[in-house]
């Protein structure tokens, strides 16, 4: 398994200074949340460092890699290639860094759209990405920060709804998986 210090160096070489700092922030917050929710905090830190591994690739590069590897699931991904930075990132850290740990790969893959059956680690990375300290203010941010420390499922519901509202407000394409994962969390919470 890759050393955290090596992962930090590699990511620093791939990302802009601002995105590198974002990755460090996500890693630190994810590690803290992992301690609170009883999962492996070193792994959470490593996923935080690696989650945006493919974020600074161009739209054309993302599309090419995704097409070559047959990982496009929906037409929206061709129209908004940035969405592919999550699954392409998972693919590249496996190929280029030799990471085989399926929990790490899945948490990277699911960090923008979510997925069905999200693990605690998946939720922690998804949320840490949305609430890290340098995130610019948005309407649900403070509530999302509070919920993330107490109830990951309630926080996921709010995070997904916030992402959906953002897309609607700016008339951006909405990925159907964001909607279906939001519905799953809504049902999950209603069943409690
Ligand atoms: Fe990302
Ligand atoms: Fe991110």
PDB file of C-alpha atoms and ligand atoms in Angstrom:
ATOM      1  CA  UNK A   1       0.000   0.000   0.000  1.00  0.00           C
ATOM      2  CA  UNK A   2       1.212   3.489  -0.843  1.00  0.00           C
ATOM      3  CA  UNK A   3       2.646   5.606   1.972  1.00  0.00           C
ATOM      4  CA  UNK A   4       0.593   8.682   2.856  1.00  0.00           C
ATOM      5  CA  UNK A   5       3.649  10.921   2.451  1.00  0.00           C
ATOM      6  CA  UNK A   6       4.190   9.575  -1.091  1.00  0.00           C
ATOM      7  CA  UNK A   7       0.515  10.087  -1.938  1.00  0.00           C
ATOM      8  CA  UNK A   8       0.732  13.694  -0.729  1.00  0.00           C
ATOM      9  CA  UNK A   9       3.755  14.348  -2.907  1.00  0.00           C
ATOM     10  CA  UNK A  10       2.196  12.772  -5.987  1.00  0.00           C
ATOM     11  CA  UNK A  11      -1.069  14.687  -5.586  1.00  0.00           C
ATOM     12  CA  UNK A  12       0.798  17.942  -4.988  1.00  0.00           C
ATOM     13  CA  UNK A  13       2.531  17.407  -8.323  1.00  0.00           C
ATOM     14  CA  UNK A  14      -0.776  16.872 -10.146  1.00  0.00           C
ATOM     15  CA  UNK A  15      -3.052  19.546  -8.705  1.00  0.00           C
ATOM     16  CA  UNK A  16      -3.083  23.326  -8.527  1.00  0.00           C
ATOM     17  CA  UNK A  17      -2.028  24.772  -5.172  1.00  0.00           C
ATOM     18  CA  UNK A  18      -5.665  25.561  -4.307  1.00  0.00           C
ATOM     19  CA  UNK A  19      -6.876  22.056  -5.124  1.00  0.00           C
ATOM     20  CA  UNK A  20      -3.952  20.512  -3.300  1.00  0.00           C
ATOM     21  CA  UNK A  21      -4.885  22.515  -0.198  1.00  0.00           C
ATOM     22  CA  UNK A  22      -8.516  21.384  -0.657  1.00  0.00           C
ATOM     23  CA  UNK A  23      -7.318  17.757  -0.739  1.00  0.00           C
ATOM     24  CA  UNK A  24      -5.333  18.235   2.494  1.00  0.00           C
ATOM     25  CA  UNK A  25      -8.404  19.818   4.123  1.00  0.00           C
ATOM     26  CA  UNK A  26     -10.676  16.974   3.010  1.00  0.00           C
ATOM     27  CA  UNK A  27      -8.140  14.432   4.289  1.00  0.00           C
ATOM     28  CA  UNK A  28      -7.879  16.044   7.727  1.00  0.00           C
ATOM     29  CA  UNK A  29     -11.629  16.403   8.116  1.00  0.00           C
ATOM     30  CA  UNK A  30     -12.292  12.881   6.802  1.00  0.00           C
ATOM     31  CA  UNK A  31      -9.801  11.468   9.315  1.00  0.00           C
ATOM     32  CA  UNK A  32     -11.557  13.334  12.176  1.00  0.00           C
ATOM     33  CA  UNK A  33     -14.982  12.104  11.036  1.00  0.00           C
ATOM     34  CA  UNK A  34     -13.621   8.564  10.714  1.00  0.00           C
ATOM     35  CA  UNK A  35     -12.579   8.653  14.370  1.00  0.00           C
ATOM     36  CA  UNK A  36     -16.057   9.887  15.387  1.00  0.00           C
ATOM     37  CA  UNK A  37     -17.843   7.235  13.352  1.00  0.00           C
ATOM     38  CA  UNK A  38     -15.491   4.349  14.156  1.00  0.00           C
ATOM     39  CA  UNK A  39     -13.852   3.651  10.813  1.00  0.00           C
ATOM     40  CA  UNK A  40     -10.177   3.548   9.777  1.00  0.00           C
ATOM     41  CA  UNK A  41      -8.951   7.134  10.034  1.00  0.00           C
ATOM     42  CA  UNK A  42      -5.652   6.548   8.219  1.00  0.00           C
ATOM     43  CA  UNK A  43      -7.572   5.140   5.275  1.00  0.00           C
ATOM     44  CA  UNK A  44      -9.968   8.096   5.369  1.00  0.00           C
ATOM     45  CA  UNK A  45      -6.998  10.487   5.342  1.00  0.00           C
ATOM     46  CA  UNK A  46      -5.488   8.697   2.327  1.00  0.00           C
ATOM     47  CA  UNK A  47      -8.781   8.775   0.414  1.00  0.00           C
ATOM     48  CA  UNK A  48      -9.096  12.488   1.188  1.00  0.00           C
ATOM     49  CA  UNK A  49      -5.644  13.083  -0.304  1.00  0.00           C
ATOM     50  CA  UNK A  50      -6.436  11.010  -3.410  1.00  0.00           C
ATOM     51  CA  UNK A  51     -10.116  11.844  -4.036  1.00  0.00           C
ATOM     52  CA  UNK A  52      -9.455  14.592  -6.633  1.00  0.00           C
ATOM     53  CA  UNK A  53      -6.519  12.789  -8.286  1.00  0.00           C
ATOM     54  CA  UNK A  54      -8.066  13.349 -11.749  1.00  0.00           C
ATOM     55  CA  UNK A  55      -9.562  16.791 -11.067  1.00  0.00           C
ATOM     56  CA  UNK A  56      -7.009  18.780 -13.063  1.00  0.00           C
ATOM     57  CA  UNK A  57      -7.331  16.700 -16.222  1.00  0.00           C
ATOM     58  CA  UNK A  58      -9.007  18.475 -19.129  1.00  0.00           C
ATOM     59  CA  UNK A  59     -12.524  17.571 -20.256  1.00  0.00           C
ATOM     60  CA  UNK A  60     -11.047  15.895 -23.348  1.00  0.00           C
ATOM     61  CA  UNK A  61      -8.605  13.854 -21.270  1.00  0.00           C
ATOM     62  CA  UNK A  62     -11.362  12.739 -18.880  1.00  0.00           C
ATOM     63  CA  UNK A  63     -13.617  11.723 -21.760  1.00  0.00           C
ATOM     64  CA  UNK A  64     -10.875   9.857 -23.581  1.00  0.00           C
ATOM     65  CA  UNK A  65      -9.886   7.825 -20.515  1.00  0.00           C
ATOM     66  CA  UNK A  66     -13.522   7.151 -19.607  1.00  0.00           C
ATOM     67  CA  UNK A  67     -14.426   6.057 -23.155  1.00  0.00           C
ATOM     68  CA  UNK A  68     -11.319   3.867 -23.461  1.00  0.00           C
ATOM     69  CA  UNK A  69     -12.177   2.103 -20.227  1.00  0.00           C
ATOM     70  CA  UNK A  70     -15.918   1.813 -20.789  1.00  0.00           C
ATOM     71  CA  UNK A  71     -16.884   3.634 -17.600  1.00  0.00           C
ATOM     72  CA  UNK A  72     -19.421   6.112 -18.972  1.00  0.00           C
ATOM     73  CA  UNK A  73     -22.817   5.343 -17.471  1.00  0.00           C
ATOM     74  CA  UNK A  74     -24.962   8.173 -18.705  1.00  0.00           C
ATOM     75  CA  UNK A  75     -25.101  10.740 -21.508  1.00  0.00           C
ATOM     76  CA  UNK A  76     -24.878  13.545 -18.919  1.00  0.00           C
ATOM     77  CA  UNK A  77     -21.275  12.470 -18.278  1.00  0.00           C
ATOM     78  CA  UNK A  78     -20.383  13.210 -21.911  1.00  0.00           C
ATOM     79  CA  UNK A  79     -21.961  16.652 -21.611  1.00  0.00           C
ATOM     80  CA  UNK A  80     -20.439  17.427 -18.202  1.00  0.00           C
ATOM     81  CA  UNK A  81     -17.096  15.584 -18.318  1.00  0.00           C
ATOM     82  CA  UNK A  82     -16.027  17.071 -14.973  1.00  0.00           C
ATOM     83  CA  UNK A  83     -18.364  14.514 -13.369  1.00  0.00           C
ATOM     84  CA  UNK A  84     -15.966  11.870 -14.650  1.00  0.00           C
ATOM     85  CA  UNK A  85     -13.085  13.053 -12.466  1.00  0.00           C
ATOM     86  CA  UNK A  86     -14.351  10.761  -9.688  1.00  0.00           C
ATOM     87  CA  UNK A  87     -14.533   7.424 -11.573  1.00  0.00           C
ATOM     88  CA  UNK A  88     -11.486   8.319 -13.692  1.00  0.00           C
ATOM     89  CA  UNK A  89      -9.605   9.178 -10.491  1.00  0.00           C
ATOM     90  CA  UNK A  90     -10.462   5.760  -9.064  1.00  0.00           C
ATOM     91  CA  UNK A  91      -9.289   4.114 -12.276  1.00  0.00           C
ATOM     92  CA  UNK A  92      -6.002   6.037 -12.350  1.00  0.00           C
ATOM     93  CA  UNK A  93      -5.038   5.505  -8.724  1.00  0.00           C
ATOM     94  CA  UNK A  94      -5.491   1.797  -9.325  1.00  0.00           C
ATOM     95  CA  UNK A  95      -3.475   1.800 -12.567  1.00  0.00           C
ATOM     96  CA  UNK A  96      -0.816   4.365 -11.734  1.00  0.00           C
ATOM     97  CA  UNK A  97      -0.414   3.957  -7.978  1.00  0.00           C
ATOM     98  CA  UNK A  98      -1.286   0.264  -7.730  1.00  0.00           C
ATOM     99  CA  UNK A  99      -4.042   0.819  -5.189  1.00  0.00           C
ATOM    100  CA  UNK A 100      -6.178  -2.305  -4.997  1.00  0.00           C
ATOM    101  CA  UNK A 101      -8.160  -1.605  -1.820  1.00  0.00           C
ATOM    102  CA  UNK A 102     -11.771  -1.672  -3.012  1.00  0.00           C
ATOM    103  CA  UNK A 103     -12.951   0.569  -0.150  1.00  0.00           C
ATOM    104  CA  UNK A 104     -10.529   3.291  -1.220  1.00  0.00           C
ATOM    105  CA  UNK A 105     -11.396   2.934  -4.911  1.00  0.00           C
ATOM    106  CA  UNK A 106     -15.138   3.024  -4.226  1.00  0.00           C
ATOM    107  CA  UNK A 107     -14.928   6.083  -1.962  1.00  0.00           C
ATOM    108  CA  UNK A 108     -13.049   7.977  -4.683  1.00  0.00           C
ATOM    109  CA  UNK A 109     -15.487   6.749  -7.351  1.00  0.00           C
ATOM    110  CA  UNK A 110     -18.589   7.831  -5.372  1.00  0.00           C
ATOM    111  CA  UNK A 111     -17.416  11.219  -4.126  1.00  0.00           C
ATOM    112  CA  UNK A 112     -19.364  13.432  -6.539  1.00  0.00           C
ATOM    113  CA  UNK A 113     -22.611  11.593  -7.313  1.00  0.00           C
ATOM    114  CA  UNK A 114     -22.853   9.178  -4.402  1.00  0.00           C
ATOM    115  CA  UNK A 115     -23.841   5.567  -4.996  1.00  0.00           C
ATOM    116  CA  UNK A 116     -26.268   2.939  -3.789  1.00  0.00           C
ATOM    117  CA  UNK A 117     -25.218   1.238  -0.535  1.00  0.00           C
ATOM    118  CA  UNK A 118     -22.690   3.882   0.463  1.00  0.00           C
ATOM    119  CA  UNK A 119     -20.284   2.766   3.186  1.00  0.00           C
ATOM    120  CA  UNK A 120     -19.479   4.990   6.157  1.00  0.00           C
ATOM    121  CA  UNK A 121     -16.180   5.848   4.460  1.00  0.00           C
ATOM    122  CA  UNK A 122     -17.985   6.758   1.203  1.00  0.00           C
ATOM    123  CA  UNK A 123     -20.304   9.116   3.090  1.00  0.00           C
ATOM    124  CA  UNK A 124     -17.463  10.676   5.065  1.00  0.00           C
ATOM    125  CA  UNK A 125     -15.498  11.484   1.900  1.00  0.00           C
ATOM    126  CA  UNK A 126     -18.573  12.787   0.065  1.00  0.00           C
ATOM    127  CA  UNK A 127     -19.415  15.072   2.991  1.00  0.00           C
ATOM    128  CA  UNK A 128     -15.868  16.169   3.871  1.00  0.00           C
ATOM    129  CA  UNK A 129     -15.535  17.278   0.243  1.00  0.00           C
ATOM    130  CA  UNK A 130     -18.606  19.498   0.641  1.00  0.00           C
ATOM    131  CA  UNK A 131     -17.843  21.011   4.047  1.00  0.00           C
ATOM    132  CA  UNK A 132     -14.060  21.372   4.342  1.00  0.00           C
ATOM    133  CA  UNK A 133     -13.058  24.671   5.969  1.00  0.00           C
ATOM    134  CA  UNK A 134     -12.071  26.478   2.741  1.00  0.00           C
ATOM    135  CA  UNK A 135     -15.386  25.773   0.963  1.00  0.00           C
ATOM    136  CA  UNK A 136     -16.994  29.005  -0.175  1.00  0.00           C
ATOM    137  CA  UNK A 137     -20.243  29.689   1.663  1.00  0.00           C
ATOM    138  CA  UNK A 138     -23.446  28.223   0.199  1.00  0.00           C
ATOM    139  CA  UNK A 139     -26.938  28.158   1.714  1.00  0.00           C
ATOM    140  CA  UNK A 140     -26.860  24.718   3.370  1.00  0.00           C
ATOM    141  CA  UNK A 141     -23.198  24.750   4.416  1.00  0.00           C
ATOM    142  CA  UNK A 142     -23.504  25.438   8.149  1.00  0.00           C
ATOM    143  CA  UNK A 143     -26.388  23.022   8.606  1.00  0.00           C
ATOM    144  CA  UNK A 144     -24.468  20.421   6.629  1.00  0.00           C
ATOM    145  CA  UNK A 145     -21.421  20.893   8.884  1.00  0.00           C
ATOM    146  CA  UNK A 146     -23.562  20.356  11.976  1.00  0.00           C
ATOM    147  CA  UNK A 147     -25.339  17.296  10.595  1.00  0.00           C
ATOM    148  CA  UNK A 148     -22.113  15.701   9.344  1.00  0.00           C
ATOM    149  CA  UNK A 149     -20.789  15.426  12.870  1.00  0.00           C
ATOM    150  CA  UNK A 150     -23.947  13.783  14.214  1.00  0.00           C
ATOM    151  CA  UNK A 151     -25.888  11.908  11.525  1.00  0.00           C
ATOM    152  CA  UNK A 152     -24.218  10.854   8.269  1.00  0.00           C
ATOM    153  CA  UNK A 153     -27.441   9.747   6.546  1.00  0.00           C
ATOM    154  CA  UNK A 154     -29.282  12.977   7.336  1.00  0.00           C
ATOM    155  CA  UNK A 155     -26.200  14.887   6.189  1.00  0.00           C
ATOM    156  CA  UNK A 156     -26.100  12.893   2.931  1.00  0.00           C
ATOM    157  CA  UNK A 157     -29.740  13.723   2.260  1.00  0.00           C
ATOM    158  CA  UNK A 158     -29.103  17.424   2.794  1.00  0.00           C
ATOM    159  CA  UNK A 159     -25.858  17.331   0.810  1.00  0.00           C
ATOM    160  CA  UNK A 160     -27.509  15.698  -2.178  1.00  0.00           C
ATOM    161  CA  UNK A 161     -30.514  18.021  -2.017  1.00  0.00           C
ATOM    162  CA  UNK A 162     -28.189  20.985  -1.777  1.00  0.00           C
ATOM    163  CA  UNK A 163     -26.312  19.772  -4.869  1.00  0.00           C
ATOM    164  CA  UNK A 164     -29.606  19.292  -6.718  1.00  0.00           C
ATOM    165  CA  UNK A 165     -30.822  22.791  -5.736  1.00  0.00           C
ATOM    166  CA  UNK A 166     -27.504  24.234  -6.911  1.00  0.00           C
ATOM    167  CA  UNK A 167     -27.894  22.591 -10.329  1.00  0.00           C
ATOM    168  CA  UNK A 168     -31.503  23.759 -10.636  1.00  0.00           C
ATOM    169  CA  UNK A 169     -30.666  27.335  -9.641  1.00  0.00           C
ATOM    170  CA  UNK A 170     -27.875  27.595 -12.200  1.00  0.00           C
ATOM    171  CA  UNK A 171     -29.710  25.538 -14.832  1.00  0.00           C
ATOM    172  CA  UNK A 172     -26.951  22.943 -14.886  1.00  0.00           C
ATOM    173  CA  UNK A 173     -27.429  19.369 -16.050  1.00  0.00           C
ATOM    174  CA  UNK A 174     -28.529  17.068 -13.271  1.00  0.00           C
ATOM    175  CA  UNK A 175     -27.133  13.546 -13.173  1.00  0.00           C
ATOM    176  CA  UNK A 176     -29.886  10.963 -12.600  1.00  0.00           C
ATOM    177  CA  UNK A 177     -27.758   9.136 -10.043  1.00  0.00           C
ATOM    178  CA  UNK A 178     -27.769  12.195  -7.765  1.00  0.00           C
ATOM    179  CA  UNK A 179     -31.565  12.024  -7.790  1.00  0.00           C
ATOM    180  CA  UNK A 180     -31.784   8.282  -7.245  1.00  0.00           C
ATOM    181  CA  UNK A 181     -29.242   8.324  -4.408  1.00  0.00           C
ATOM    182  CA  UNK A 182     -31.125  11.246  -2.830  1.00  0.00           C
ATOM    183  CA  UNK A 183     -34.346   9.217  -3.015  1.00  0.00           C
ATOM    184  CA  UNK A 184     -32.611   6.276  -1.336  1.00  0.00           C
ATOM    185  CA  UNK A 185     -31.485   8.409   1.602  1.00  0.00           C
ATOM    186  CA  UNK A 186     -34.935   9.971   1.869  1.00  0.00           C
ATOM    187  CA  UNK A 187     -36.457   6.483   2.114  1.00  0.00           C
ATOM    188  CA  UNK A 188     -33.798   5.291   4.517  1.00  0.00           C
ATOM    189  CA  UNK A 189     -34.498   8.156   6.892  1.00  0.00           C
ATOM    190  CA  UNK A 190     -38.291   7.761   6.609  1.00  0.00           C
ATOM    191  CA  UNK A 191     -37.962   4.100   7.604  1.00  0.00           C
ATOM    192  CA  UNK A 192     -36.263   4.893  10.914  1.00  0.00           C
TER     193      UNK A 192
HETATM  194 FE1  LIG B   1     -13.959  15.990  -6.652  1.00  0.00          FE
HETATM  195 FE1  LIG B   2     -12.880  17.578  -3.869  1.00  0.00          FE
END
